[in-house]
Short mmCIF file of N, CA and C in Angstrom, two decimals:
data_model
loop_
_atom_site.label_atom_id
_atom_site.label_comp_id
_atom_site.label_asym_id
_atom_site.label_seq_id
_atom_site.Cartn_x
_atom_site.Cartn_y
_atom_site.Cartn_z
N MET A 910 93.83 60.20 44.98
CA MET A 910 93.38 61.58 44.89
C MET A 910 94.45 62.54 45.40
N ILE A 911 95.07 62.24 46.52
CA ILE A 911 96.07 63.13 47.12
C ILE A 911 97.43 62.45 47.07
N ASP A 912 98.39 63.15 46.45
CA ASP A 912 99.76 62.65 46.39
C ASP A 912 100.62 63.45 47.36
N ILE A 913 101.27 62.74 48.24
CA ILE A 913 102.14 63.37 49.23
C ILE A 913 103.59 62.98 48.94
N ASP A 914 104.47 63.97 48.95
CA ASP A 914 105.90 63.73 48.79
C ASP A 914 106.52 63.77 50.19
N TYR A 915 106.80 62.60 50.73
CA TYR A 915 107.31 62.51 52.08
C TYR A 915 108.75 63.01 52.21
N GLN A 916 109.42 63.22 51.07
CA GLN A 916 110.79 63.73 51.08
C GLN A 916 110.83 65.25 50.94
N SER A 917 109.70 65.86 50.65
CA SER A 917 109.62 67.30 50.42
C SER A 917 109.84 68.08 51.72
N ARG A 918 110.35 69.29 51.57
CA ARG A 918 110.51 70.18 52.72
C ARG A 918 109.18 70.86 53.07
N THR A 919 108.22 70.79 52.15
CA THR A 919 106.90 71.37 52.40
C THR A 919 106.18 70.49 53.41
N PRO A 920 105.67 71.09 54.48
CA PRO A 920 104.97 70.28 55.49
C PRO A 920 103.82 69.48 54.86
N ILE A 921 103.59 68.30 55.40
CA ILE A 921 102.56 67.41 54.85
C ILE A 921 101.19 68.06 54.88
N TYR A 922 100.88 68.78 55.96
CA TYR A 922 99.54 69.38 56.02
C TYR A 922 99.35 70.42 54.90
N VAL A 923 100.42 71.14 54.54
CA VAL A 923 100.35 72.11 53.45
C VAL A 923 100.19 71.38 52.11
N GLN A 924 100.89 70.26 51.95
CA GLN A 924 100.74 69.47 50.73
C GLN A 924 99.30 68.99 50.56
N ILE A 925 98.68 68.57 51.66
CA ILE A 925 97.28 68.11 51.61
C ILE A 925 96.38 69.26 51.17
N VAL A 926 96.57 70.43 51.77
CA VAL A 926 95.77 71.60 51.40
C VAL A 926 95.94 71.89 49.90
N ASN A 927 97.18 71.92 49.44
CA ASN A 927 97.46 72.20 48.03
C ASN A 927 96.83 71.16 47.11
N GLU A 928 96.91 69.90 47.49
CA GLU A 928 96.35 68.83 46.67
C GLU A 928 94.82 68.93 46.59
N ILE A 929 94.19 69.26 47.70
CA ILE A 929 92.73 69.40 47.70
C ILE A 929 92.33 70.60 46.85
N GLU A 930 93.06 71.69 46.95
CA GLU A 930 92.79 72.85 46.10
C GLU A 930 92.92 72.48 44.63
N LYS A 931 93.96 71.71 44.29
CA LYS A 931 94.15 71.27 42.90
C LYS A 931 92.97 70.43 42.44
N CYS A 932 92.53 69.51 43.28
CA CYS A 932 91.40 68.65 42.92
C CYS A 932 90.14 69.47 42.65
N ILE A 933 89.96 70.54 43.40
CA ILE A 933 88.80 71.41 43.18
C ILE A 933 88.95 72.15 41.86
N ILE A 934 90.11 72.72 41.63
CA ILE A 934 90.35 73.49 40.42
C ILE A 934 90.21 72.62 39.18
N HIS A 935 90.65 71.37 39.26
CA HIS A 935 90.58 70.46 38.11
C HIS A 935 89.24 69.75 38.01
N GLY A 936 88.34 70.05 38.92
CA GLY A 936 87.00 69.48 38.85
C GLY A 936 86.85 68.08 39.42
N LYS A 937 87.89 67.57 40.07
CA LYS A 937 87.80 66.24 40.67
C LYS A 937 86.93 66.27 41.93
N LEU A 938 86.92 67.42 42.60
CA LEU A 938 86.04 67.65 43.74
C LEU A 938 85.11 68.79 43.38
N LYS A 939 83.83 68.58 43.62
CA LYS A 939 82.82 69.55 43.25
C LYS A 939 82.10 70.08 44.49
N PRO A 940 81.37 71.19 44.32
CA PRO A 940 80.63 71.74 45.46
C PRO A 940 79.74 70.68 46.11
N GLU A 941 79.76 70.67 47.42
CA GLU A 941 78.96 69.78 48.26
C GLU A 941 79.43 68.32 48.26
N ASP A 942 80.55 68.02 47.59
CA ASP A 942 81.13 66.67 47.71
C ASP A 942 81.58 66.45 49.15
N GLN A 943 81.37 65.24 49.64
CA GLN A 943 81.81 64.93 50.99
C GLN A 943 83.27 64.51 50.98
N MET A 944 84.01 65.04 51.94
CA MET A 944 85.42 64.70 52.10
C MET A 944 85.52 63.45 52.96
N PRO A 945 86.62 62.71 52.82
CA PRO A 945 86.83 61.58 53.73
C PRO A 945 86.96 62.10 55.16
N SER A 946 86.63 61.27 56.11
CA SER A 946 86.82 61.67 57.51
C SER A 946 88.31 61.84 57.76
N ILE A 947 88.63 62.53 58.84
CA ILE A 947 90.03 62.75 59.21
C ILE A 947 90.74 61.41 59.38
N ARG A 948 90.11 60.48 60.08
CA ARG A 948 90.73 59.17 60.30
C ARG A 948 90.89 58.38 59.00
N GLU A 949 89.89 58.46 58.13
CA GLU A 949 89.97 57.76 56.84
C GLU A 949 91.15 58.27 56.02
N LEU A 950 91.24 59.60 55.89
CA LEU A 950 92.31 60.16 55.07
C LEU A 950 93.68 59.89 55.70
N ALA A 951 93.77 60.00 57.02
CA ALA A 951 95.04 59.71 57.70
C ALA A 951 95.46 58.27 57.45
N SER A 952 94.52 57.37 57.52
CA SER A 952 94.80 55.96 57.29
C SER A 952 95.24 55.72 55.85
N GLU A 953 94.52 56.34 54.92
CA GLU A 953 94.83 56.20 53.49
C GLU A 953 96.24 56.71 53.17
N LEU A 954 96.63 57.84 53.81
CA LEU A 954 97.93 58.44 53.54
C LEU A 954 99.03 57.90 54.45
N GLY A 955 98.64 57.16 55.48
CA GLY A 955 99.63 56.61 56.41
C GLY A 955 100.27 57.69 57.28
N ILE A 956 99.46 58.65 57.70
CA ILE A 956 99.98 59.75 58.52
C ILE A 956 99.14 59.90 59.78
N ASN A 957 99.61 60.75 60.68
CA ASN A 957 98.93 61.00 61.93
C ASN A 957 97.63 61.77 61.68
N PRO A 958 96.52 61.39 62.30
CA PRO A 958 95.26 62.11 62.13
C PRO A 958 95.35 63.60 62.48
N ASN A 959 96.24 63.96 63.40
CA ASN A 959 96.40 65.38 63.75
C ASN A 959 96.88 66.21 62.56
N THR A 960 97.67 65.58 61.67
CA THR A 960 98.15 66.28 60.48
C THR A 960 96.98 66.58 59.55
N VAL A 961 96.11 65.59 59.36
CA VAL A 961 94.93 65.80 58.50
C VAL A 961 94.02 66.83 59.15
N LYS A 962 93.87 66.75 60.45
CA LYS A 962 93.03 67.72 61.17
C LYS A 962 93.54 69.14 60.94
N LYS A 963 94.85 69.31 60.98
CA LYS A 963 95.45 70.63 60.74
C LYS A 963 95.16 71.09 59.30
N SER A 964 95.22 70.17 58.35
CA SER A 964 94.90 70.49 56.95
C SER A 964 93.45 70.92 56.82
N TYR A 965 92.56 70.16 57.42
CA TYR A 965 91.14 70.47 57.36
C TYR A 965 90.85 71.82 58.02
N SER A 966 91.53 72.12 59.11
CA SER A 966 91.36 73.42 59.77
C SER A 966 91.78 74.54 58.85
N GLU A 967 92.90 74.35 58.17
CA GLU A 967 93.39 75.35 57.21
C GLU A 967 92.40 75.53 56.07
N LEU A 968 91.87 74.43 55.55
CA LEU A 968 90.89 74.50 54.46
C LEU A 968 89.60 75.17 54.93
N GLU A 969 89.23 74.93 56.17
CA GLU A 969 88.03 75.58 56.72
C GLU A 969 88.27 77.08 56.88
N ASN A 970 89.45 77.46 57.32
CA ASN A 970 89.78 78.88 57.45
C ASN A 970 89.75 79.59 56.10
N LYS A 971 90.07 78.86 55.04
CA LYS A 971 90.05 79.42 53.69
C LYS A 971 88.66 79.32 53.05
N ASN A 972 87.69 78.82 53.81
CA ASN A 972 86.31 78.62 53.32
C ASN A 972 86.23 77.68 52.12
N ILE A 973 87.11 76.69 52.10
CA ILE A 973 87.10 75.71 51.03
C ILE A 973 86.25 74.51 51.43
N ILE A 974 86.28 74.17 52.72
CA ILE A 974 85.44 73.09 53.23
C ILE A 974 84.64 73.60 54.41
N ARG A 975 83.60 72.86 54.75
CA ARG A 975 82.82 73.18 55.94
C ARG A 975 82.45 71.88 56.62
N SER A 976 82.46 71.92 57.94
CA SER A 976 82.10 70.75 58.73
C SER A 976 80.65 70.88 59.16
N VAL A 977 79.92 69.78 59.01
CA VAL A 977 78.53 69.73 59.46
C VAL A 977 78.48 68.69 60.57
N SER A 978 78.10 69.13 61.75
CA SER A 978 78.09 68.25 62.91
C SER A 978 77.33 66.97 62.62
N THR A 979 77.93 65.86 62.92
CA THR A 979 77.42 64.49 62.78
C THR A 979 77.22 64.04 61.33
N LYS A 980 77.43 64.93 60.36
CA LYS A 980 77.25 64.56 58.95
C LYS A 980 78.57 64.39 58.20
N GLY A 981 79.56 65.20 58.56
CA GLY A 981 80.85 65.09 57.90
C GLY A 981 81.38 66.44 57.43
N THR A 982 82.35 66.37 56.54
CA THR A 982 83.01 67.56 56.01
C THR A 982 82.75 67.61 54.51
N PHE A 983 82.39 68.80 54.01
CA PHE A 983 81.98 68.97 52.63
C PHE A 983 82.71 70.12 51.96
N ILE A 984 82.86 70.02 50.64
CA ILE A 984 83.39 71.12 49.84
C ILE A 984 82.32 72.20 49.83
N THR A 985 82.72 73.46 50.01
CA THR A 985 81.73 74.54 50.00
C THR A 985 81.19 74.77 48.60
N SER A 986 80.13 75.55 48.53
CA SER A 986 79.53 75.85 47.23
C SER A 986 80.20 77.06 46.57
N LYS A 987 81.22 77.62 47.22
CA LYS A 987 81.89 78.82 46.71
C LYS A 987 83.11 78.47 45.84
N ILE A 988 82.99 77.44 45.04
CA ILE A 988 84.12 76.97 44.25
C ILE A 988 84.63 78.03 43.28
N GLU A 989 83.73 78.72 42.60
CA GLU A 989 84.14 79.72 41.61
C GLU A 989 84.99 80.80 42.27
N GLU A 990 84.62 81.21 43.47
CA GLU A 990 85.38 82.21 44.22
C GLU A 990 86.77 81.67 44.56
N ILE A 991 86.83 80.41 44.93
CA ILE A 991 88.11 79.77 45.27
C ILE A 991 89.01 79.73 44.05
N VAL A 992 88.45 79.33 42.91
CA VAL A 992 89.22 79.25 41.67
C VAL A 992 89.73 80.65 41.28
N GLN A 993 88.87 81.64 41.36
CA GLN A 993 89.27 83.01 41.00
C GLN A 993 90.38 83.52 41.93
N ASN A 994 90.28 83.22 43.23
CA ASN A 994 91.32 83.63 44.17
C ASN A 994 92.64 82.95 43.86
N LYS A 995 92.59 81.67 43.49
CA LYS A 995 93.81 80.93 43.14
C LYS A 995 94.46 81.52 41.90
N ILE A 996 93.63 81.86 40.90
CA ILE A 996 94.15 82.47 39.67
C ILE A 996 94.80 83.82 39.99
N LYS A 997 94.11 84.62 40.79
CA LYS A 997 94.62 85.94 41.17
C LYS A 997 95.96 85.81 41.89
N THR A 998 96.05 84.88 42.84
CA THR A 998 97.28 84.67 43.59
C THR A 998 98.40 84.18 42.68
N THR A 999 98.08 83.27 41.78
CA THR A 999 99.09 82.74 40.87
C THR A 999 99.65 83.84 39.97
N PHE A 1000 98.77 84.68 39.43
CA PHE A 1000 99.25 85.77 38.58
C PHE A 1000 100.07 86.79 39.38
N ALA A 1001 99.68 87.05 40.61
CA ALA A 1001 100.46 87.96 41.45
C ALA A 1001 101.85 87.41 41.71
N ASN A 1002 101.93 86.10 41.97
CA ASN A 1002 103.23 85.46 42.17
C ASN A 1002 104.07 85.51 40.90
N MET A 1003 103.41 85.28 39.77
CA MET A 1003 104.13 85.34 38.49
C MET A 1003 104.67 86.74 38.25
N GLN A 1004 103.86 87.75 38.56
CA GLN A 1004 104.30 89.13 38.35
C GLN A 1004 105.53 89.44 39.21
N GLN A 1005 105.56 88.95 40.43
CA GLN A 1005 106.72 89.16 41.29
C GLN A 1005 107.96 88.52 40.68
N GLU A 1006 107.79 87.31 40.15
CA GLU A 1006 108.93 86.61 39.54
C GLU A 1006 109.41 87.36 38.29
N VAL A 1007 108.48 87.84 37.47
CA VAL A 1007 108.85 88.60 36.27
C VAL A 1007 109.58 89.88 36.67
N ASP A 1008 109.07 90.57 37.68
CA ASP A 1008 109.73 91.79 38.16
C ASP A 1008 111.15 91.50 38.63
N GLU A 1009 111.32 90.37 39.31
CA GLU A 1009 112.65 90.01 39.79
C GLU A 1009 113.60 89.72 38.62
N LEU A 1010 113.08 89.03 37.60
CA LEU A 1010 113.89 88.75 36.42
C LEU A 1010 114.27 90.04 35.69
N LYS A 1011 113.35 90.99 35.64
CA LYS A 1011 113.65 92.28 35.02
C LYS A 1011 114.77 92.98 35.78
N MET A 1012 114.72 92.91 37.13
CA MET A 1012 115.77 93.53 37.94
C MET A 1012 117.12 92.86 37.69
N LEU A 1013 117.10 91.59 37.29
CA LEU A 1013 118.33 90.87 36.99
C LEU A 1013 118.82 91.15 35.57
N GLY A 1014 118.07 92.00 34.83
CA GLY A 1014 118.52 92.43 33.52
C GLY A 1014 117.85 91.76 32.34
N PHE A 1015 116.85 90.92 32.56
CA PHE A 1015 116.16 90.29 31.46
C PHE A 1015 115.08 91.21 30.91
N SER A 1016 114.94 91.22 29.59
CA SER A 1016 113.85 91.98 28.98
C SER A 1016 112.59 91.11 29.00
N LEU A 1017 111.45 91.75 28.82
CA LEU A 1017 110.19 91.02 28.80
C LEU A 1017 110.17 89.98 27.67
N GLU A 1018 110.77 90.33 26.54
CA GLU A 1018 110.83 89.40 25.41
C GLU A 1018 111.67 88.16 25.76
N GLU A 1019 112.80 88.38 26.45
CA GLU A 1019 113.65 87.27 26.86
C GLU A 1019 112.91 86.35 27.83
N ILE A 1020 112.17 86.96 28.74
CA ILE A 1020 111.39 86.17 29.72
C ILE A 1020 110.34 85.34 29.01
N LYS A 1021 109.61 85.98 28.09
CA LYS A 1021 108.56 85.26 27.32
C LYS A 1021 109.18 84.10 26.54
N GLU A 1022 110.32 84.35 25.94
CA GLU A 1022 110.98 83.31 25.14
C GLU A 1022 111.40 82.12 25.99
N ARG A 1023 111.93 82.41 27.16
CA ARG A 1023 112.35 81.32 28.08
C ARG A 1023 111.15 80.52 28.58
N ILE A 1024 110.04 81.20 28.80
CA ILE A 1024 108.83 80.51 29.29
C ILE A 1024 108.32 79.55 28.23
N LYS A 1025 108.38 79.98 26.96
CA LYS A 1025 107.92 79.11 25.87
C LYS A 1025 108.75 77.86 25.82
#
């Protein structure tokens, strides 16, 4: 479910967050699905449980997961909101990149052609 690139400069906890977001967007994780425990996921990925804990904290701060005392950690029911926020962020990032290319002298047509 989660692919980690141990050679990447991106911190592992960020990679976990990104991978879980991808799984939600692609429908692999659905609202109210239970997440593996911190120890389970750490063991599966061969990493320190504190790294997974940091990922889960980040996901909780983003309202992507919620912890239920003695029951576990679950995907929130606000998936549509999460997907819409991801789309909005992605388009904003794309717009910044297009603006930068325009400043470098590329026309919109040239940018579209290169993207194709």
